[in-house]
mmCIF file of C-alpha atoms in Angstrom:
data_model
loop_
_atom_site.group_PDB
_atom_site.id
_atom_site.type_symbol
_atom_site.label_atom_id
_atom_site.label_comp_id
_atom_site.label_asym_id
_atom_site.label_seq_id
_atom_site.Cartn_x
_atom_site.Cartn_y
_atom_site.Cartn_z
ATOM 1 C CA UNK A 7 16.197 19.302 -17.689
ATOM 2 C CA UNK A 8 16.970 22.199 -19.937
ATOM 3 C CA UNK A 9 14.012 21.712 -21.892
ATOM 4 C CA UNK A 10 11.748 22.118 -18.976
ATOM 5 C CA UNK A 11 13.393 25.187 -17.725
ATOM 6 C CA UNK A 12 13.154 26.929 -20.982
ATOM 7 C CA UNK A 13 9.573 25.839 -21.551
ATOM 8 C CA UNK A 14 8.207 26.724 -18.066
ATOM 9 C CA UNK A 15 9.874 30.442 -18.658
ATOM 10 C CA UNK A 16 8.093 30.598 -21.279
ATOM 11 C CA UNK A 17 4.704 30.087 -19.122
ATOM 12 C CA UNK A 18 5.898 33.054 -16.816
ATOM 13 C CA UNK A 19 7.445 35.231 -19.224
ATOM 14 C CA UNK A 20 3.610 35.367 -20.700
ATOM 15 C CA UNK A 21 1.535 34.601 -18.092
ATOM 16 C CA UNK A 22 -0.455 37.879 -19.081
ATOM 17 C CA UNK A 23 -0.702 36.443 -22.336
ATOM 18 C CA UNK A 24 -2.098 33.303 -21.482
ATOM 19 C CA UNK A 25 -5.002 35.119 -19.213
ATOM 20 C CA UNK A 26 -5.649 37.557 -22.069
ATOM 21 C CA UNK A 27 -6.002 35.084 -24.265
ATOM 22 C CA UNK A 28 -8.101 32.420 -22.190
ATOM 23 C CA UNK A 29 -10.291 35.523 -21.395
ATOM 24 C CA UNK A 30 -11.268 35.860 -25.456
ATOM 25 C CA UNK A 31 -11.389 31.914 -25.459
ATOM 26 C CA UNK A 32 -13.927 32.222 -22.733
ATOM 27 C CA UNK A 33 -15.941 35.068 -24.666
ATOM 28 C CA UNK A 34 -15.670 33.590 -27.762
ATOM 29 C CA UNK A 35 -16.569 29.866 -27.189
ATOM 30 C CA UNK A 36 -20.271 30.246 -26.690
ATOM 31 C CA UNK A 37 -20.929 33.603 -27.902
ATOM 32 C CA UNK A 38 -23.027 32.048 -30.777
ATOM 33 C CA UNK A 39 -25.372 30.393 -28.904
ATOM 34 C CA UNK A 40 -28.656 31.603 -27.003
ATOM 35 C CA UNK A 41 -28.056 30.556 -23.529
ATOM 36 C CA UNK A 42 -24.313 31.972 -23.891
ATOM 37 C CA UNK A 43 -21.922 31.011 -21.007
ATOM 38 C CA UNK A 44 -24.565 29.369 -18.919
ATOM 39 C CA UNK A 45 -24.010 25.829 -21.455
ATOM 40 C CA UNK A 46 -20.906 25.785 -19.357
ATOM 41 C CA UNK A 47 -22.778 25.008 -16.393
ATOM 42 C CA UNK A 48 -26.372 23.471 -17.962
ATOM 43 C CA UNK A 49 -24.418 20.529 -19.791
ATOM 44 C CA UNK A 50 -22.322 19.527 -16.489
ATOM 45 C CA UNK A 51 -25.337 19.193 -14.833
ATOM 46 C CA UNK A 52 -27.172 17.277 -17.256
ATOM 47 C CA UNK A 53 -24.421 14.619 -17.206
ATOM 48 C CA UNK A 54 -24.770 14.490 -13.356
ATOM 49 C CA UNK A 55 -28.508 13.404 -13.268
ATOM 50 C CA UNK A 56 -27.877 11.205 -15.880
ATOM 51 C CA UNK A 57 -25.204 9.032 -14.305
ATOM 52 C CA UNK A 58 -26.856 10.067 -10.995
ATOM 53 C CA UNK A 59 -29.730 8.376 -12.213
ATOM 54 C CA UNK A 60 -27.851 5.660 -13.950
ATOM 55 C CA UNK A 61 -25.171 4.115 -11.018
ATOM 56 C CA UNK A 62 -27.051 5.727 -8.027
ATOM 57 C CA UNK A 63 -30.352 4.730 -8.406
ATOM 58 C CA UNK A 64 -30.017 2.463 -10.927
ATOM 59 C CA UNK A 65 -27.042 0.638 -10.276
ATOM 60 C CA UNK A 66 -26.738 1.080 -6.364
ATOM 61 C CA UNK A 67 -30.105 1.767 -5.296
ATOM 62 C CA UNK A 68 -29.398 5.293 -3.511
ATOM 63 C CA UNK A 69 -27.026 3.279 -0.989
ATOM 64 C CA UNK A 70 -24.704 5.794 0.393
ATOM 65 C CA UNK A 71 -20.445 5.049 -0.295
ATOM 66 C CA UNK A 72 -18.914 4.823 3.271
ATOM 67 C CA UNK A 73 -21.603 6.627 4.612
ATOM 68 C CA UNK A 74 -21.066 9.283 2.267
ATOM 69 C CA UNK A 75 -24.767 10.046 0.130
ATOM 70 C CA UNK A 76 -24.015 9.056 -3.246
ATOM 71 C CA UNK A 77 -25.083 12.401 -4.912
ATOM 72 C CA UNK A 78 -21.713 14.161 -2.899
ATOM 73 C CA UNK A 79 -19.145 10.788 -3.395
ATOM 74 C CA UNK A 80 -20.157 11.091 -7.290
ATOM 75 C CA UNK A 81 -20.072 15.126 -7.701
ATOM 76 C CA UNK A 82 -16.254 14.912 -5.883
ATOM 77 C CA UNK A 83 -15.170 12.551 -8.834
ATOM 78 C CA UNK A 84 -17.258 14.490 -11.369
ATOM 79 C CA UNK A 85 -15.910 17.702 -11.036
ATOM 80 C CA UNK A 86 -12.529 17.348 -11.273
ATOM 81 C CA UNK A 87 -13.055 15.243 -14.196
ATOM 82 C CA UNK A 88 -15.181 17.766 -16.064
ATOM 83 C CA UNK A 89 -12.153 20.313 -15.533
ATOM 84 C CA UNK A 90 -9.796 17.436 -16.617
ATOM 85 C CA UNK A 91 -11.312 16.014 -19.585
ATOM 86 C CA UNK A 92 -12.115 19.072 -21.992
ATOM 87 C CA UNK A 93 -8.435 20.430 -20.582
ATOM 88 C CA UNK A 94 -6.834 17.424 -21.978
ATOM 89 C CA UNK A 95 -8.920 17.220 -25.301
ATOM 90 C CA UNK A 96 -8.794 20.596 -25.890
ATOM 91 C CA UNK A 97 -5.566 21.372 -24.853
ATOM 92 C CA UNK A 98 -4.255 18.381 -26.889
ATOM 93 C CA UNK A 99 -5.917 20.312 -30.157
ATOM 94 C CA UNK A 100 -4.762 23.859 -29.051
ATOM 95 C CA UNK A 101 -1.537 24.076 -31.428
ATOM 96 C CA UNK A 102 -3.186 22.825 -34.292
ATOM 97 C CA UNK A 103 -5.732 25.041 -34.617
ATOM 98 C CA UNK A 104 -3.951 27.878 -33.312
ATOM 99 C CA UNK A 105 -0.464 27.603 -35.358
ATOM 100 C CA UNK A 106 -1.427 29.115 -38.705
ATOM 101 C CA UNK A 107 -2.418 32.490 -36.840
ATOM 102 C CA UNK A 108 0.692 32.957 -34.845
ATOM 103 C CA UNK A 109 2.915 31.205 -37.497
ATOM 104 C CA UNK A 110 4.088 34.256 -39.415
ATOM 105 C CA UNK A 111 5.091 36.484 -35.944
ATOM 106 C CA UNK A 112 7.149 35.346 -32.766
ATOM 107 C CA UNK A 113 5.079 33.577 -30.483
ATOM 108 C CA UNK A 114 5.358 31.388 -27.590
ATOM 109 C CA UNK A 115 3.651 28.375 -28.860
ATOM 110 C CA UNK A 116 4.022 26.420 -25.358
ATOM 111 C CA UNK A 117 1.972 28.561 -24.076
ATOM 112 C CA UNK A 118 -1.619 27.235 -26.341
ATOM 113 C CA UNK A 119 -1.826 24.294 -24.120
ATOM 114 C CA UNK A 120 -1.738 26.722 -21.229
ATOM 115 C CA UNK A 121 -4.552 28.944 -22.472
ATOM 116 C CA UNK A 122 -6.782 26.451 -22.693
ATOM 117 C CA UNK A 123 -6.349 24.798 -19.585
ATOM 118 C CA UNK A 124 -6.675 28.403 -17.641
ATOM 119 C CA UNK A 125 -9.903 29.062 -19.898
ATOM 120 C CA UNK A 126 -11.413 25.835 -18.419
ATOM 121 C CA UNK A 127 -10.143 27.146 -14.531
ATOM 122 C CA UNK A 128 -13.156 29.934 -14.512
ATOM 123 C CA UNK A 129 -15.766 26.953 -14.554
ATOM 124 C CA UNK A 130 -14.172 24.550 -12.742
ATOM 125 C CA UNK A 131 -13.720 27.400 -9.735
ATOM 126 C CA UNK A 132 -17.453 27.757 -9.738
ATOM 127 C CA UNK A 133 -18.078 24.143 -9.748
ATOM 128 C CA UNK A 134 -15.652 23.595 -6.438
ATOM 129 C CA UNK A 135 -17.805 26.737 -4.885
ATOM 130 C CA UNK A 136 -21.086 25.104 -6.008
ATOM 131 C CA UNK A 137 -19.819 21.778 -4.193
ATOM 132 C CA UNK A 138 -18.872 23.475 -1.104
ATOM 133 C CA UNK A 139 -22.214 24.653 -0.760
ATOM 134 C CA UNK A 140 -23.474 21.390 -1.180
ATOM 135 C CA UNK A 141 -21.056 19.659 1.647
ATOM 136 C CA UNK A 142 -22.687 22.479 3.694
ATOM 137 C CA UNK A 143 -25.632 21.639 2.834
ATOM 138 C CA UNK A 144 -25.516 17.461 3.462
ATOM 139 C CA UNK A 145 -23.582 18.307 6.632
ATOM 140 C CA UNK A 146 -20.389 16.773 5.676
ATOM 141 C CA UNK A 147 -17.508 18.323 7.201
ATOM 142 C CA UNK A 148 -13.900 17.615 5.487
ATOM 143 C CA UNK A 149 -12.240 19.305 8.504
ATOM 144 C CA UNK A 150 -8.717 20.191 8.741
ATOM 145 C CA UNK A 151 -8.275 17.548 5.675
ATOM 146 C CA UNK A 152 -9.510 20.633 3.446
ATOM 147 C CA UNK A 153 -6.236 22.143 4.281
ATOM 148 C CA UNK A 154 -4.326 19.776 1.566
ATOM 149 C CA UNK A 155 -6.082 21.364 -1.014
ATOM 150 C CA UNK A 156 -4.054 23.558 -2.539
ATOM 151 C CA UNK A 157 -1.560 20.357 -2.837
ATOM 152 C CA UNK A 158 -3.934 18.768 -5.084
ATOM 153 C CA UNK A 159 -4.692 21.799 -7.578
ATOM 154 C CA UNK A 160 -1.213 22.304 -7.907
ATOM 155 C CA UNK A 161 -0.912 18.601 -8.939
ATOM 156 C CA UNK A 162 -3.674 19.155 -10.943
ATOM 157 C CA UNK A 163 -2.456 22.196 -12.983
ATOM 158 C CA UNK A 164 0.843 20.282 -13.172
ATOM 159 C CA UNK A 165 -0.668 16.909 -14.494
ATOM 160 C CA UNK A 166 -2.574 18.985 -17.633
ATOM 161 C CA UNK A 167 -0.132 21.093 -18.198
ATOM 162 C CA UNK A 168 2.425 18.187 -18.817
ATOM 163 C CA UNK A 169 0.280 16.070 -20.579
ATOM 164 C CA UNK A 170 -1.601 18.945 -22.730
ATOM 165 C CA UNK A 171 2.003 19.743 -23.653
ATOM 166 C CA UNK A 172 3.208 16.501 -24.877
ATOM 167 C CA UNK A 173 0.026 15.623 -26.585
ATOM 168 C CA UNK A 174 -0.395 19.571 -28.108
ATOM 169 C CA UNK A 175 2.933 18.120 -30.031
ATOM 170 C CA UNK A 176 2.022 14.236 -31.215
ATOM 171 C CA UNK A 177 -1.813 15.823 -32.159
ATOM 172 C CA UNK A 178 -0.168 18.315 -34.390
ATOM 173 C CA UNK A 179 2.311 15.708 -36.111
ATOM 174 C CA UNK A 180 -0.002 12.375 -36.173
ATOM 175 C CA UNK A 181 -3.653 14.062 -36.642
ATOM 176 C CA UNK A 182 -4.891 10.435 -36.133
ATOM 177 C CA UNK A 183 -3.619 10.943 -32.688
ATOM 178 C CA UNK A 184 -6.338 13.682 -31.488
ATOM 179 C CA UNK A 185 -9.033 10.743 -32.230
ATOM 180 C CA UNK A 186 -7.825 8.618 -30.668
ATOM 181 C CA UNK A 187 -7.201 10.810 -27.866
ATOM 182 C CA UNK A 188 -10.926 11.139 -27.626
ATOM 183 C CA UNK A 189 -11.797 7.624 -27.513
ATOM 184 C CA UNK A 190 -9.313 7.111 -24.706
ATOM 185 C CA UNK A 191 -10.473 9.927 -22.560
ATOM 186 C CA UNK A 192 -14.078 8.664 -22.657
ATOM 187 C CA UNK A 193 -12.874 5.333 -21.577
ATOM 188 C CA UNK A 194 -10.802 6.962 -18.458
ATOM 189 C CA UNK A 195 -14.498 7.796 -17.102
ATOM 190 C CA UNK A 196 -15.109 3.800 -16.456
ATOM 191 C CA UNK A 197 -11.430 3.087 -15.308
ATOM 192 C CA UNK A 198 -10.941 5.633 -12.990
ATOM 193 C CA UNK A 199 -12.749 5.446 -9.713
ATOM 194 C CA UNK A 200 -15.360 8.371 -10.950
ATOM 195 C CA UNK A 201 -18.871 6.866 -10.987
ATOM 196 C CA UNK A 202 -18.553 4.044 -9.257
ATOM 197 C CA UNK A 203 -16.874 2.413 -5.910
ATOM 198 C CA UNK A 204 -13.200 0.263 -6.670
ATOM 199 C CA UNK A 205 -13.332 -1.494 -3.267
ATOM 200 C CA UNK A 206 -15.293 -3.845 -4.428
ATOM 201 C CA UNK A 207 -12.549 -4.972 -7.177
ATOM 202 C CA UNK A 208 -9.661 -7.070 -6.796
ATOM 203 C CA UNK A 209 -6.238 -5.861 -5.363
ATOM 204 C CA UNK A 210 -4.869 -6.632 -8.040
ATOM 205 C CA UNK A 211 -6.897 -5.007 -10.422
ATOM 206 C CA UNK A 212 -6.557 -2.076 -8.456
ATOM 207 C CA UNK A 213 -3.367 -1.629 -8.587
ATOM 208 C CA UNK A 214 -3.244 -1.529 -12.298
ATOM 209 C CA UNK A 215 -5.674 1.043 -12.612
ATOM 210 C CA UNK A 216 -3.953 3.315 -10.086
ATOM 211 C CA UNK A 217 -0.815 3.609 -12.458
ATOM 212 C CA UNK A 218 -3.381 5.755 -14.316
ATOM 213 C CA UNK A 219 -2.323 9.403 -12.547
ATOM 214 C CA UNK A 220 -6.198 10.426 -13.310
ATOM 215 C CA UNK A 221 -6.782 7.990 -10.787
ATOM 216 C CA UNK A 222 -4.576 9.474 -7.992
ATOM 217 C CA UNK A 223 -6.013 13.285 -8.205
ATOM 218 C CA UNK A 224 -9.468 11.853 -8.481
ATOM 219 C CA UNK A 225 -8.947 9.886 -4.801
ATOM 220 C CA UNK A 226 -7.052 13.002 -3.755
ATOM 221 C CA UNK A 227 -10.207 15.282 -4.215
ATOM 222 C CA UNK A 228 -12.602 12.995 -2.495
ATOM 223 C CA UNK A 229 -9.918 12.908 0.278
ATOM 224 C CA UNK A 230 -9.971 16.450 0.848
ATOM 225 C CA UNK A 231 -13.713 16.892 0.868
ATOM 226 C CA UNK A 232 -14.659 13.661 2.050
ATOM 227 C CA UNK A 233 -12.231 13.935 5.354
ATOM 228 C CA UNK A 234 -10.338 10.501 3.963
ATOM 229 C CA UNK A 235 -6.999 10.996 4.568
ATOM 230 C CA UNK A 236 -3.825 13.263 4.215
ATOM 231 C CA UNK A 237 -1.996 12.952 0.947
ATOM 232 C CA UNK A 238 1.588 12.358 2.486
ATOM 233 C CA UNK A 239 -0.205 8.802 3.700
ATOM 234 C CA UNK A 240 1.296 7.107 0.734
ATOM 235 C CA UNK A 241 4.453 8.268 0.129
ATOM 236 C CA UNK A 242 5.202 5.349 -2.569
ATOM 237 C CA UNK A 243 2.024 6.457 -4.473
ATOM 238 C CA UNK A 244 3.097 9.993 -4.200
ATOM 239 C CA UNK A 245 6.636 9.713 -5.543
ATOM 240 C CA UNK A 246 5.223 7.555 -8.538
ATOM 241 C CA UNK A 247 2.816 10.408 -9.405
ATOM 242 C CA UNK A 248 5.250 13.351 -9.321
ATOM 243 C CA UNK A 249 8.331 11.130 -11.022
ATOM 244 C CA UNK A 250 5.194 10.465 -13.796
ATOM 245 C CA UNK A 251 4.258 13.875 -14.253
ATOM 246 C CA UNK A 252 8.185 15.210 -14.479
ATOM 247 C CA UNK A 253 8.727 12.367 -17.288
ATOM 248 C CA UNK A 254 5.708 13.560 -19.205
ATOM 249 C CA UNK A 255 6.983 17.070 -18.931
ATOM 250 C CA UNK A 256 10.308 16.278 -19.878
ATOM 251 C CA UNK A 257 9.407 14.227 -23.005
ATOM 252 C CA UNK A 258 7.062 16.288 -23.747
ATOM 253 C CA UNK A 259 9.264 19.550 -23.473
ATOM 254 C CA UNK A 260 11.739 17.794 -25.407
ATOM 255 C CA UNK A 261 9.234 16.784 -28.389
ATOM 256 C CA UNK A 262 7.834 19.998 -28.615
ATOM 257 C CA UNK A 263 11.455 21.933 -28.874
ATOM 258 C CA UNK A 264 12.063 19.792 -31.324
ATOM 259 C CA UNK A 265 9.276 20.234 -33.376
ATOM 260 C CA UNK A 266 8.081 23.496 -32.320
ATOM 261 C CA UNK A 267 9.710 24.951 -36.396
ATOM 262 C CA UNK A 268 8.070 22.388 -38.196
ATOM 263 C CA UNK A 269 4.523 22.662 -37.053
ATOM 264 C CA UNK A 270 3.361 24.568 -40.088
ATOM 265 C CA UNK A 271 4.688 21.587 -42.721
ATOM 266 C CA UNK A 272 2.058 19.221 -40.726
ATOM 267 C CA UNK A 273 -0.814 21.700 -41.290
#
């Protein structure tokens, strides 16, 4: 566990680094383009009507999910995911195309991954806000179950910022990797209970598709807004999540310390 020590000092030792330099990732990333910043917002929302359209009237027929108007069951799964894909992609791309600028002076390079998932908080923020208004406005009430929030962004952050790490480290190495990457990430959208209900599937099947930790933050949100349930319900699911996300931080600690010299000789 020395390896995860050594990388998560890292994180604090430059934690103003990493805001300084998600702050110019921010400003830079649609500074060529007309509509600026507001892309950040206008192409979520596109994607929303569209699958809106798609499995709510399409599929379902504008029935409601346990009661719940489809519109607010699909926007809970949506918006986490929209904060969780580009975090992952991104983040998975971050030392790559980062490492030939910060090769030649002493840099923390554990900390790209970070920047880039703290450059995609600032939207994601506004998209929670923009949902809370919309809970007011449907009249749906999470009550006291909002409380347990805080649990699930911190399982979040700790999710991408495991992951981003270990996959900031194959995606440098294996370049193959980051396409792949890609593919698999756009798949996760059908096999994680985002745009449509699981109930209807087998146990079975279910149960395979929860070993996916996507698929535990994703029910987590909708249980917090949705008034569903307290996350301590499932203890068994719980532990498997966290002892998940420590393994993928470990390896990918590990990987990366290893590595971490020989990133330029893959460029």
């Amino acid at each position: 566990m020395k390896v995860i020590q050594e990388i998560l000092k890292e994180q604090l030792a430059n934690i103003y680094l990493i805001f300084t330099l998600a702050r110019y990732d921010i400003k830079g990333k649609y500074q060529l383009h007309y509509l600026g910043a507001a892309w950040q917002y206008l192409s979520p929302a596109l994607q929303i009507l569209i699958y809106w359209f798609v499995f709510g009237i399409g599929i379902r027929g504008g029935q409601p999910v346990d009661g719940v108007p489809f519109i607010i069951w699909l926007l809970v799964g949506l918006i986490p995911w929209f904060f969780i894909s580009p975090s992952i992609i991104q983040g998975a791309n971050s030392v790559f195309t980062r490492i030939s600028l910060v090769s030649k002076m002493k840099f923390p390079v554990s900390v790209l991954p970070s920047v880039t998932i703290v450059s995609n908080t600032f939207n994601f923020i506004v998209m929670l806000l923009i949902l809370g208004i919309l809970l007011v406005i449907y009249g749906i009430n999470p009550g006291v179950y909002i409380l347990q929030l805080p649990y699930y962004l911190i399982s979040l952050f700790f999710f991408l910022f495991s992951i981003t790490l270990l996959f900031s480290t194959i995606s440098t190495i294996v370049r193959d990797f980051q396409l792949v990457l890609q593919s698999l990430t756009r798949m996760m959208l059908y096999l994680t209970p985002i745009l449509w209900d699981m109930s209807r599937l087998p146990v079975s099947l279910v149960k395979i598709l929860m070993l996916n930790p996507i698929f535990y933050l994703i029910e987590g949100f909708r249980k917090t807004f949705l008034g569903q349930g307290w996350f301590f319900n499932d203890l068994i699911y719980m532990s498997y999540f966290w002892i998940t996300c420590i393994l993928i931080l470990y390896i990918g600690a590990l990987v990366h310390m290893k590595f971490r010299k020989q990133f330029m000789d893959y460029i």
